[in-house]
Short mmCIF file of C-alpha atoms and ligand atoms in Angstrom, two decimals:
data_model
loop_
_atom_site.label_atom_id
_atom_site.label_comp_id
_atom_site.label_asym_id
_atom_site.label_seq_id
_atom_site.Cartn_x
_atom_site.Cartn_y
_atom_site.Cartn_z
CA VAL A 1 -106.39 -0.63 -79.36
CA PRO A 2 -109.17 1.73 -78.17
CA VAL A 3 -111.78 -0.82 -79.29
CA ALA A 4 -110.13 -3.61 -77.30
CA VAL A 5 -109.88 -1.36 -74.29
CA ALA A 6 -113.53 -0.46 -74.52
CA ALA A 7 -114.37 -4.15 -74.63
CA LEU A 8 -112.25 -4.84 -71.56
CA LEU A 9 -113.93 -2.03 -69.71
CA ALA A 10 -117.35 -3.29 -70.64
CA ALA A 11 -116.31 -6.71 -69.36
CA ALA A 12 -115.13 -5.16 -66.10
CA GLY A 13 -118.73 -4.84 -65.01
CA PRO A 14 -121.80 -2.69 -65.40
CA ALA A 15 -121.62 0.71 -63.75
CA ALA A 16 -125.31 0.31 -62.94
CA ALA A 17 -124.40 -2.01 -60.06
CA GLY A 18 -123.06 0.95 -58.11
CA PRO A 19 -125.04 2.82 -55.50
CA ALA A 20 -127.48 5.42 -56.82
CA GLY A 21 -125.73 8.61 -57.75
CA SER A 22 -122.31 7.09 -58.28
CA THR A 23 -122.93 5.78 -61.77
CA GLY A 24 -122.68 8.94 -63.79
CA SER A 25 -119.06 9.53 -62.85
CA ALA A 26 -115.92 9.24 -64.92
CA GLY A 27 -116.99 6.28 -67.04
CA SER A 28 -114.01 3.98 -67.01
CA SER A 29 -113.02 4.98 -63.51
CA GLY A 30 -116.50 4.70 -62.05
CA THR A 31 -116.48 2.32 -59.13
CA THR A 32 -119.10 -0.31 -58.66
CA GLY A 33 -120.22 -0.88 -55.10
CA SER A 34 -117.15 -1.79 -53.05
CA THR A 35 -115.02 -2.82 -56.00
CA GLY A 36 -111.94 -0.78 -56.85
CA SER A 37 -112.05 0.31 -60.49
CA ALA A 38 -109.74 -1.17 -63.13
CA GLY A 39 -108.31 2.20 -64.13
CA ALA A 40 -107.45 5.58 -62.63
CA GLY A 41 -109.84 7.23 -65.09
CA ASP A 42 -107.31 8.55 -67.58
CA PRO A 43 -108.95 8.67 -71.02
CA TYR A 44 -105.62 8.11 -72.83
CA PHE A 45 -104.82 4.94 -70.85
CA PRO A 46 -108.12 3.77 -69.37
CA LEU A 47 -106.70 0.70 -67.63
CA ALA A 48 -103.60 2.40 -66.22
CA GLY A 49 -103.69 2.76 -62.46
CA ASN A 50 -106.57 1.55 -60.35
CA GLY A 51 -109.29 2.99 -58.18
CA GLY A 52 -110.00 2.54 -54.50
CA TYR A 53 -106.58 2.83 -52.89
CA HIS A 54 -103.27 4.64 -52.87
CA VAL A 55 -99.87 3.01 -52.49
CA SER A 56 -97.49 4.73 -50.07
CA ARG A 57 -94.62 2.30 -50.50
CA TYR A 58 -93.33 -0.46 -52.74
CA ASP A 59 -90.83 -3.02 -51.52
CA LEU A 60 -89.54 -4.85 -54.57
CA THR A 61 -87.28 -7.87 -54.22
CA LEU A 62 -86.09 -9.06 -57.60
CA ALA A 63 -83.64 -11.55 -59.02
CA TYR A 64 -82.73 -11.47 -62.69
CA ASP A 65 -80.66 -13.83 -64.77
CA PRO A 66 -79.57 -12.14 -68.01
CA LYS A 67 -78.80 -15.53 -69.59
CA THR A 68 -82.23 -17.10 -69.18
CA ARG A 69 -83.96 -13.69 -68.95
CA HIS A 70 -85.90 -15.06 -66.00
CA LEU A 71 -87.19 -12.63 -63.38
CA GLU A 72 -88.22 -13.69 -59.91
CA GLY A 73 -90.09 -11.11 -57.88
CA THR A 74 -91.76 -10.37 -54.58
CA ALA A 75 -93.61 -7.08 -54.35
CA VAL A 76 -94.89 -5.79 -51.03
CA LEU A 77 -97.18 -2.81 -51.38
CA THR A 78 -98.29 -0.71 -48.45
CA ALA A 79 -101.54 0.94 -49.41
CA ARG A 80 -104.55 2.75 -47.99
CA ALA A 81 -108.12 2.14 -49.06
CA THR A 82 -109.90 5.28 -50.23
CA GLN A 83 -113.23 3.46 -50.21
CA ARG A 84 -114.57 0.20 -48.85
CA LEU A 85 -112.97 -2.57 -50.90
CA THR A 86 -114.21 -6.09 -51.38
CA ARG A 87 -111.93 -6.36 -54.37
CA PHE A 88 -109.25 -4.28 -56.07
CA ASP A 89 -106.92 -4.39 -59.05
CA LEU A 90 -103.21 -4.07 -59.59
CA ASP A 91 -101.64 -3.59 -63.03
CA LEU A 92 -99.43 -6.46 -64.15
CA LYS A 93 -98.83 -7.63 -67.69
CA GLY A 94 -97.44 -11.06 -68.45
CA LEU A 95 -95.48 -13.04 -65.81
CA LYS A 96 -96.89 -15.72 -63.58
CA VAL A 97 -98.37 -14.89 -60.19
CA THR A 98 -97.67 -17.61 -57.64
CA GLY A 99 -99.29 -16.08 -54.58
CA VAL A 100 -101.07 -13.03 -53.20
CA THR A 101 -101.62 -12.14 -49.58
CA VAL A 102 -103.39 -9.18 -48.04
CA ASP A 103 -102.24 -8.48 -44.49
CA HIS A 104 -100.67 -11.94 -44.34
CA HIS A 105 -103.88 -13.71 -45.30
CA LYS A 106 -104.03 -15.58 -48.55
CA ALA A 107 -106.11 -13.63 -51.05
CA ALA A 108 -107.94 -14.90 -54.10
CA HIS A 109 -106.58 -13.55 -57.35
CA ARG A 110 -107.13 -13.83 -61.06
CA ARG A 111 -105.67 -12.30 -64.20
CA ASP A 112 -107.73 -10.25 -66.62
CA GLY A 113 -105.57 -8.74 -69.37
CA GLN A 114 -103.25 -6.28 -67.68
CA GLU A 115 -105.26 -6.41 -64.47
CA LEU A 116 -104.40 -8.56 -61.49
CA VAL A 117 -107.69 -8.77 -59.63
CA VAL A 118 -107.32 -9.35 -55.88
CA THR A 119 -110.10 -10.38 -53.52
CA PRO A 120 -109.01 -10.18 -49.88
CA ARG A 121 -110.46 -12.65 -47.39
CA THR A 122 -112.45 -9.87 -45.74
CA ALA A 123 -113.42 -6.49 -47.10
CA LEU A 124 -111.12 -3.55 -46.38
CA ARG A 125 -112.88 -0.63 -44.79
CA GLU A 126 -112.36 2.88 -46.12
CA GLY A 127 -109.24 4.50 -44.69
CA ARG A 128 -107.68 1.21 -43.68
CA GLU A 129 -103.97 0.72 -44.31
CA PHE A 130 -103.17 -2.69 -45.74
CA ARG A 131 -100.27 -4.64 -47.14
CA VAL A 132 -100.38 -6.68 -50.33
CA THR A 133 -97.68 -9.21 -51.13
CA VAL A 134 -97.42 -10.61 -54.63
CA THR A 135 -94.93 -13.30 -55.59
CA TYR A 136 -94.36 -13.73 -59.30
CA ASN A 137 -91.89 -14.86 -61.92
CA GLY A 138 -91.38 -15.31 -65.62
CA VAL A 139 -89.63 -13.81 -68.61
CA PRO A 140 -90.61 -10.16 -68.84
CA GLY A 141 -90.70 -8.19 -72.06
CA PRO A 142 -91.77 -4.72 -73.14
CA VAL A 143 -95.22 -3.46 -74.05
CA THR A 144 -95.73 -1.62 -77.30
CA ASP A 145 -97.12 1.85 -76.77
CA PRO A 146 -99.84 3.33 -78.94
CA ASP A 147 -97.12 5.26 -80.79
CA GLY A 148 -95.31 2.00 -81.59
CA SER A 149 -92.37 2.46 -79.21
CA PRO A 150 -91.38 -0.23 -76.71
CA ASP A 151 -91.55 0.49 -73.02
CA GLY A 152 -91.05 -1.61 -69.91
CA TRP A 153 -88.57 -4.44 -69.38
CA ILE A 154 -86.37 -4.50 -72.52
CA PRO A 155 -83.77 -7.30 -72.52
CA THR A 156 -80.27 -6.40 -73.70
CA ASP A 157 -77.24 -8.56 -74.53
CA ASP A 158 -75.99 -8.24 -70.94
CA GLY A 159 -79.09 -7.53 -68.86
CA ALA A 160 -82.15 -5.34 -69.29
CA PHE A 161 -82.97 -1.73 -70.08
CA VAL A 162 -85.93 -0.86 -67.88
CA ALA A 163 -87.93 2.24 -68.81
CA GLY A 164 -91.58 2.65 -67.95
CA GLU A 165 -93.15 5.70 -69.59
CA PRO A 166 -96.05 5.68 -69.91
CA GLN A 167 -97.14 2.09 -69.28
CA GLY A 168 -94.13 -0.16 -68.79
CA ALA A 169 -93.96 -0.49 -64.99
CA MET A 170 -96.56 -3.25 -65.12
CA THR A 171 -94.22 -5.41 -67.20
CA TRP A 172 -91.97 -6.02 -64.17
CA PHE A 173 -93.90 -5.32 -60.99
CA PRO A 174 -97.53 -5.19 -59.88
CA ALA A 175 -98.34 -1.51 -59.64
CA ASN A 176 -100.91 1.18 -59.36
CA ASN A 177 -99.58 2.26 -62.71
CA HIS A 178 -100.57 5.91 -63.05
CA PRO A 179 -98.60 9.07 -62.11
CA GLU A 180 -101.57 10.18 -60.04
CA ASP A 181 -100.29 7.74 -57.38
CA LYS A 182 -96.80 8.44 -56.03
CA SER A 183 -94.95 6.31 -53.53
CA SER A 184 -91.59 5.62 -51.95
CA TYR A 185 -89.65 2.59 -53.18
CA ASP A 186 -87.18 0.10 -51.79
CA PHE A 187 -85.44 -2.25 -54.20
CA THR A 188 -83.43 -5.38 -53.46
CA ILE A 189 -82.09 -6.73 -56.73
CA THR A 190 -79.93 -9.80 -57.15
CA VAL A 191 -77.94 -10.42 -60.34
CA PRO A 192 -75.02 -12.65 -61.32
CA GLN A 193 -71.67 -11.40 -60.00
CA GLY A 194 -70.08 -9.02 -62.49
CA HIS A 195 -73.44 -7.46 -63.34
CA THR A 196 -74.82 -4.28 -61.81
CA ALA A 197 -78.48 -3.59 -61.00
CA VAL A 198 -79.31 0.12 -60.96
CA ALA A 199 -82.52 1.46 -59.50
CA ASN A 200 -83.61 4.85 -58.21
CA GLY A 201 -82.39 6.85 -55.23
CA VAL A 202 -79.57 6.06 -52.88
CA LEU A 203 -77.51 2.85 -52.94
CA ARG A 204 -77.93 1.38 -49.47
CA GLY A 205 -75.74 -1.66 -49.86
CA GLN A 206 -74.13 -4.13 -52.18
CA ARG A 207 -73.19 -7.68 -51.20
CA THR A 208 -71.73 -10.56 -53.16
CA ALA A 209 -72.15 -14.17 -52.09
CA HIS A 210 -72.18 -17.47 -53.97
CA GLY A 211 -71.56 -15.80 -57.30
CA ARG A 212 -74.45 -13.36 -57.03
CA THR A 213 -74.54 -9.69 -56.08
CA THR A 214 -77.46 -8.01 -54.35
CA PHE A 215 -78.01 -4.27 -54.68
CA ARG A 216 -80.24 -2.38 -52.27
CA TRP A 217 -81.65 0.93 -53.46
CA CYS A 218 -83.86 3.35 -51.59
CA GLN A 219 -85.99 6.02 -53.23
CA SER A 220 -87.50 7.85 -50.28
CA GLU A 221 -89.10 10.84 -52.02
CA PRO A 222 -92.41 10.09 -53.78
CA MET A 223 -92.12 8.59 -57.24
CA ALA A 224 -94.57 7.64 -60.00
CA ALA A 225 -94.36 3.99 -61.09
CA TYR A 226 -93.28 4.86 -64.64
CA LEU A 227 -90.12 6.50 -63.29
CA ALA A 228 -88.91 3.36 -61.54
CA THR A 229 -86.06 1.39 -63.06
CA ALA A 230 -84.09 -1.76 -62.32
CA THR A 231 -81.68 -1.65 -65.21
CA VAL A 232 -79.18 -4.51 -65.32
CA GLY A 233 -75.93 -4.74 -67.24
CA LYS A 234 -72.16 -4.94 -67.08
CA PHE A 235 -71.46 -1.35 -66.16
CA LYS A 236 -68.54 0.82 -65.22
CA VAL A 237 -69.66 2.53 -62.03
CA GLU A 238 -68.63 5.97 -60.86
CA GLN A 239 -69.72 7.31 -57.47
CA TYR A 240 -69.05 10.65 -55.84
CA THR A 241 -70.63 13.29 -53.65
CA THR A 242 -70.96 16.85 -54.97
CA ARG A 243 -70.13 19.99 -52.99
CA ASP A 244 -73.85 20.27 -52.26
CA GLY A 245 -73.85 16.81 -50.70
CA LEU A 246 -75.65 15.17 -53.60
CA LYS A 247 -74.84 11.47 -54.04
CA VAL A 248 -74.04 10.80 -57.69
CA TYR A 249 -74.05 7.28 -59.15
CA ASN A 250 -73.28 6.81 -62.83
CA ALA A 251 -73.47 3.38 -64.43
CA VAL A 252 -72.08 3.26 -67.94
CA ASP A 253 -71.80 0.44 -70.44
CA PRO A 254 -68.07 0.31 -71.34
CA ARG A 255 -68.99 0.41 -75.03
CA GLU A 256 -70.47 3.88 -74.48
CA ALA A 257 -67.96 5.12 -71.90
CA ALA A 258 -65.62 7.16 -74.09
CA LYS A 259 -68.48 9.05 -75.73
CA ALA A 260 -70.45 9.50 -72.51
CA ALA A 261 -67.62 10.71 -70.26
CA PRO A 262 -67.39 14.38 -71.38
CA VAL A 263 -71.17 14.79 -71.12
CA LEU A 264 -71.56 13.03 -67.76
CA LYS A 265 -68.78 15.20 -66.35
CA LYS A 266 -71.15 18.14 -66.76
CA LEU A 267 -73.97 16.62 -64.72
CA PRO A 268 -73.14 18.46 -61.44
CA SER A 269 -72.87 21.82 -63.18
CA VAL A 270 -76.10 21.22 -65.13
CA LEU A 271 -77.95 20.36 -61.91
CA GLU A 272 -76.48 23.43 -60.21
CA TRP A 273 -77.53 25.65 -63.08
CA GLU A 274 -81.04 24.17 -63.07
CA SER A 275 -81.24 24.56 -59.27
CA ARG A 276 -80.51 28.25 -59.63
CA LEU A 277 -83.33 28.55 -62.16
CA PHE A 278 -85.96 26.13 -60.84
CA GLY A 279 -85.20 26.01 -57.11
CA PRO A 280 -83.45 23.31 -55.07
CA TYR A 281 -82.90 19.92 -56.76
CA PRO A 282 -85.68 17.74 -55.31
CA TYR A 283 -83.69 14.58 -54.47
CA ARG A 284 -80.76 13.37 -52.40
CA ALA A 285 -79.39 11.24 -55.21
CA ALA A 286 -78.50 11.87 -58.83
CA GLY A 287 -76.67 10.17 -61.66
CA SER A 288 -77.32 8.38 -64.90
CA VAL A 289 -77.46 5.00 -66.57
CA VAL A 290 -75.89 4.87 -70.00
CA ASP A 291 -76.69 1.51 -71.52
CA HIS A 292 -75.77 -0.03 -74.85
CA ALA A 293 -79.29 -1.19 -75.60
CA PRO A 294 -81.42 -1.81 -78.64
CA LYS A 295 -82.31 1.67 -79.90
CA VAL A 296 -85.59 2.58 -78.23
CA GLY A 297 -85.61 6.05 -79.72
CA TYR A 298 -85.86 7.96 -76.46
CA ALA A 299 -84.17 8.65 -73.16
CA LEU A 300 -86.12 8.57 -69.92
CA GLU A 301 -86.06 10.79 -66.85
CA THR A 302 -86.08 7.82 -64.43
CA GLN A 303 -86.18 9.52 -61.06
CA THR A 304 -82.76 10.61 -59.75
CA ARG A 305 -81.06 8.59 -62.48
CA PRO A 306 -81.99 9.26 -66.11
CA LEU A 307 -81.68 6.38 -68.50
CA TYR A 308 -80.04 6.52 -71.93
CA ASP A 309 -79.97 3.73 -74.51
CA SER A 310 -76.56 5.05 -75.68
CA ALA A 311 -74.24 7.95 -74.82
CA PRO A 312 -76.37 11.12 -74.62
CA ASP A 313 -75.51 14.54 -75.98
CA LEU A 314 -75.49 17.49 -73.61
CA ALA A 315 -78.91 18.79 -74.68
CA THR A 316 -80.47 15.43 -73.80
CA LEU A 317 -78.75 15.41 -70.41
CA VAL A 318 -80.09 18.92 -69.75
CA HIS A 319 -83.56 17.76 -70.84
CA GLU A 320 -83.70 14.67 -68.62
CA SER A 321 -82.23 16.62 -65.72
CA ALA A 322 -84.92 19.31 -66.06
CA HIS A 323 -87.54 16.57 -65.82
CA GLN A 324 -86.39 15.91 -62.26
CA TRP A 325 -88.29 19.11 -61.42
CA PHE A 326 -90.88 19.02 -64.20
CA GLY A 327 -92.40 15.57 -64.50
CA ASP A 328 -90.76 13.76 -61.60
CA SER A 329 -91.19 16.09 -58.63
CA VAL A 330 -94.21 17.87 -60.15
CA SER A 331 -96.19 15.03 -61.71
CA LEU A 332 -99.08 14.77 -64.12
CA THR A 333 -102.57 13.83 -63.03
CA ARG A 334 -103.58 13.15 -66.62
CA TRP A 335 -101.40 12.15 -69.58
CA LYS A 336 -103.17 14.81 -71.62
CA ASP A 337 -101.14 17.42 -69.70
CA ILE A 338 -97.85 15.92 -70.95
CA TRP A 339 -96.66 19.31 -72.27
CA LEU A 340 -96.08 20.23 -68.58
CA ASN A 341 -93.28 17.64 -68.72
CA GLU A 342 -91.98 17.76 -72.27
CA GLY A 343 -92.54 21.42 -73.12
CA PHE A 344 -90.78 22.44 -69.90
CA ALA A 345 -87.83 20.06 -70.36
CA THR A 346 -87.44 21.24 -73.95
CA TYR A 347 -87.54 24.86 -72.87
CA ALA A 348 -84.80 24.07 -70.34
CA GLU A 349 -82.66 22.98 -73.30
CA TRP A 350 -83.31 26.33 -75.00
CA LEU A 351 -82.47 28.27 -71.85
CA TYR A 352 -79.31 26.25 -71.34
CA ALA A 353 -78.13 26.91 -74.89
CA GLU A 354 -78.96 30.60 -74.56
CA GLN A 355 -76.93 30.94 -71.36
CA HIS A 356 -73.99 28.84 -72.54
CA GLY A 357 -72.99 30.49 -75.78
CA GLY A 358 -75.56 28.85 -78.03
CA PRO A 359 -78.49 30.34 -79.94
CA SER A 360 -81.07 32.35 -78.00
CA ALA A 361 -84.44 30.86 -77.11
CA GLN A 362 -85.92 33.50 -79.41
CA LYS A 363 -83.89 32.06 -82.26
CA ALA A 364 -85.05 28.53 -81.46
CA PHE A 365 -88.61 29.83 -81.41
CA ASP A 366 -88.23 31.75 -84.68
CA GLN A 367 -86.78 28.76 -86.50
CA LEU A 368 -89.73 26.64 -85.47
CA TYR A 369 -92.23 29.37 -86.22
CA ALA A 370 -90.84 29.61 -89.75
CA ARG A 371 -92.08 26.09 -90.49
CA PRO A 372 -94.99 26.05 -92.96
CA ALA A 373 -98.57 25.53 -91.83
CA GLY A 374 -98.54 21.93 -93.13
CA ASP A 375 -95.56 20.93 -90.97
CA GLY A 376 -96.02 18.18 -88.36
CA LEU A 377 -95.20 20.73 -85.68
CA TRP A 378 -98.69 22.17 -86.13
CA ALA A 379 -100.47 18.81 -86.43
CA TYR A 380 -102.25 19.14 -83.10
CA PRO A 381 -102.20 21.50 -80.12
CA PRO A 382 -99.80 20.57 -77.28
CA GLY A 383 -102.41 21.06 -74.57
CA ASP A 384 -104.74 18.53 -76.15
CA PRO A 385 -102.80 15.84 -78.06
CA GLY A 386 -105.97 13.78 -78.51
CA SER A 387 -104.70 10.30 -77.70
CA GLY A 388 -101.94 8.32 -76.02
CA ALA A 389 -100.35 7.79 -79.44
CA LYS A 390 -99.52 11.49 -79.64
CA ILE A 391 -98.14 12.33 -76.21
CA PHE A 392 -94.51 12.18 -77.34
CA GLY A 393 -94.93 14.00 -80.65
CA THR A 394 -93.18 17.17 -81.85
CA PRO A 395 -96.16 19.42 -81.05
CA VAL A 396 -95.86 18.42 -77.37
CA TYR A 397 -92.11 19.00 -77.15
CA ALA A 398 -91.42 21.86 -79.55
CA ARG A 399 -94.71 23.74 -79.58
CA GLY A 400 -94.93 23.00 -75.84
CA ALA A 401 -91.66 24.92 -75.42
CA MET A 402 -93.01 27.67 -77.70
CA VAL A 403 -95.91 28.14 -75.26
CA LEU A 404 -93.40 28.91 -72.53
CA HIS A 405 -91.47 31.26 -74.77
CA GLU A 406 -94.62 33.20 -75.57
CA LEU A 407 -95.35 33.36 -71.85
CA ARG A 408 -91.84 34.66 -71.19
CA ARG A 409 -92.25 37.38 -73.82
CA ALA A 410 -95.59 38.39 -72.36
CA VAL A 411 -94.51 38.64 -68.70
CA GLY A 412 -90.76 39.39 -68.94
CA ASP A 413 -87.77 37.32 -67.88
CA ARG A 414 -87.91 37.93 -64.14
CA THR A 415 -91.58 37.10 -63.76
CA PHE A 416 -91.22 34.14 -66.11
CA LEU A 417 -88.47 32.58 -64.03
CA ARG A 418 -90.44 33.29 -60.86
CA ILE A 419 -93.39 31.43 -62.40
CA LEU A 420 -91.24 28.38 -63.18
CA ARG A 421 -89.68 28.38 -59.73
CA THR A 422 -92.99 28.88 -57.94
CA TRP A 423 -94.50 26.03 -59.98
CA ALA A 424 -91.68 23.68 -58.97
CA THR A 425 -91.86 24.78 -55.34
CA GLU A 426 -95.61 24.82 -54.79
CA HIS A 427 -96.15 21.42 -56.39
CA ARG A 428 -92.92 19.81 -55.19
CA TYR A 429 -93.35 16.03 -54.71
CA GLY A 430 -96.96 16.37 -55.82
CA HIS A 431 -98.96 17.02 -58.94
CA GLY A 432 -99.90 19.84 -61.24
CA THR A 433 -102.48 20.38 -63.96
CA THR A 434 -102.47 22.73 -66.95
CA ALA A 435 -105.28 24.75 -65.36
CA GLN A 436 -103.21 25.17 -62.19
CA PHE A 437 -100.20 26.30 -64.21
CA THR A 438 -102.07 28.90 -66.23
CA ALA A 439 -103.75 30.20 -63.07
CA LEU A 440 -100.36 30.48 -61.36
CA ALA A 441 -98.92 32.35 -64.35
CA GLU A 442 -101.78 34.84 -64.23
CA ARG A 443 -101.47 35.25 -60.47
CA GLU A 444 -97.69 35.80 -60.53
CA SER A 445 -97.77 38.17 -63.50
CA GLY A 446 -101.00 39.98 -62.69
CA LYS A 447 -101.87 39.62 -66.37
CA ASP A 448 -104.79 38.13 -68.24
CA LEU A 449 -103.09 35.35 -70.19
CA LYS A 450 -106.19 33.46 -71.29
CA SER A 451 -105.90 34.23 -74.96
CA LEU A 452 -102.16 33.52 -75.02
CA PHE A 453 -102.65 30.07 -73.52
CA HIS A 454 -105.74 29.40 -75.57
CA THR A 455 -103.93 30.24 -78.79
CA TRP A 456 -100.69 28.42 -78.11
CA LEU A 457 -101.89 25.48 -76.08
CA LEU A 458 -105.28 24.65 -77.47
CA THR A 459 -105.80 26.07 -80.94
CA LYS A 460 -105.45 23.74 -83.91
CA GLY A 461 -103.00 24.66 -86.66
CA LYS A 462 -100.26 27.24 -86.75
CA PRO A 463 -101.05 30.14 -84.40
CA LYS A 464 -101.05 33.65 -85.80
CA LYS A 465 -98.40 35.86 -84.28
CA ALA A 466 -99.78 38.28 -81.70
N1 LIG B 1 -90.06 11.37 -71.34
C1 LIG B 1 -89.10 10.92 -72.31
C2 LIG B 1 -88.32 12.17 -72.69
O1 LIG B 1 -87.55 12.64 -71.97
C3 LIG B 1 -89.71 10.28 -73.49
C4 LIG B 1 -90.32 8.95 -73.25
C5 LIG B 1 -90.92 8.37 -74.47
N2 LIG B 1 -91.50 7.12 -74.20
C6 LIG B 1 -92.04 6.36 -75.13
N3 LIG B 1 -92.55 5.23 -74.74
N4 LIG B 1 -92.06 6.71 -76.39
O2 LIG B 1 -88.49 12.81 -73.65
ZN1 LIG B 2 -88.69 14.64 -72.03
#
């Protein structure tokens, strides 16, 4: 895969065409003249995202037929140019593009691997807001990630399981497919009557006519493309508003309902508990989608509405709920920093167990620490997984949580919780990097934590105990 990517990047054009002084930059993300780059500059996924603009809003109008597996889509993106643009890319894999307009003018477009290259009639000046409309259709399917797992539009026997981390958004809509770019989303999804289409945020309306039902969903708080979903199936739907005014929408495949019910019942109390720890829940909507899908081997923290391929256990629900703060509201700028998502969500599981009659976090830590030096847990450091194939490995989740436990032991419980809460508050709806987190921990604790973080986050092999 890396070789093919390198070839694609080479084909994308010589950096030497750029103005003097701009060519030494970020390699893959370097822009050439007034052309938006083909990637956001993330070394793990060089073609993910695009340079030259930011998307503030996606309007996605979709129709899906589970029988034929045909998807019909219109995507309207409201974006702003961050440089002069004679040309820019969107990420879209597969599917057929039938038309592209930029500000209502027909735009030239071509496909190049996962890039949809758009040339507007006239160049867009820097700072200009513009609107891109893409009409497309076809039979979507998942991409295979570097670790071998499927992600994107995954057909099921009664619809589709739609999960996008890290790359899958581009399998069902044209996107600036990198968490660096966050946007609001409106979804209008039409499915055969009897099916339910579940996306993110608040359900704005549901109308049935001529044997088809249209669902309108609105995700107003910023969201990364990989957290979008449009999962379709025959679901049992449960809707209610919590005491805190949170709108909950659970969609459950009847085949999973009996097993899922006792866990889903705990969602409000889990979110309340996490709000006490991490600060206010970031969204107006909550809920879950429990599908009966081909086993994908993971759950996903789809924003406001985590997605499970079968009935989850409570620890998984706690994990995906914690991601609403860590991962969804506070997003990555580089996939390399993935421990900021997975280590934190895993540590939330430990804290939950500790405060609900289970083993202490110390016990969870000790059990892991007892693993021999050759164990996969120590295969690579969580702060530097090394490639996109390793971002969802045990070192990221388990040793990532161990980093936080070591931090807690070094600064004490009160300061530790203040660090977590301050992190979630200061970077709410935005982004955070590992360097920003370690700086915040030092600032809040007044301690020099460089060696702790260096040892636990970045050192190869099993760390020696301090
Ligand atoms: N973020 C998900 C979690 O909660 C894992 C997603 C894994 N994705 C994948 N394509 N393997 O742990
Ligand atoms: Zn996770």
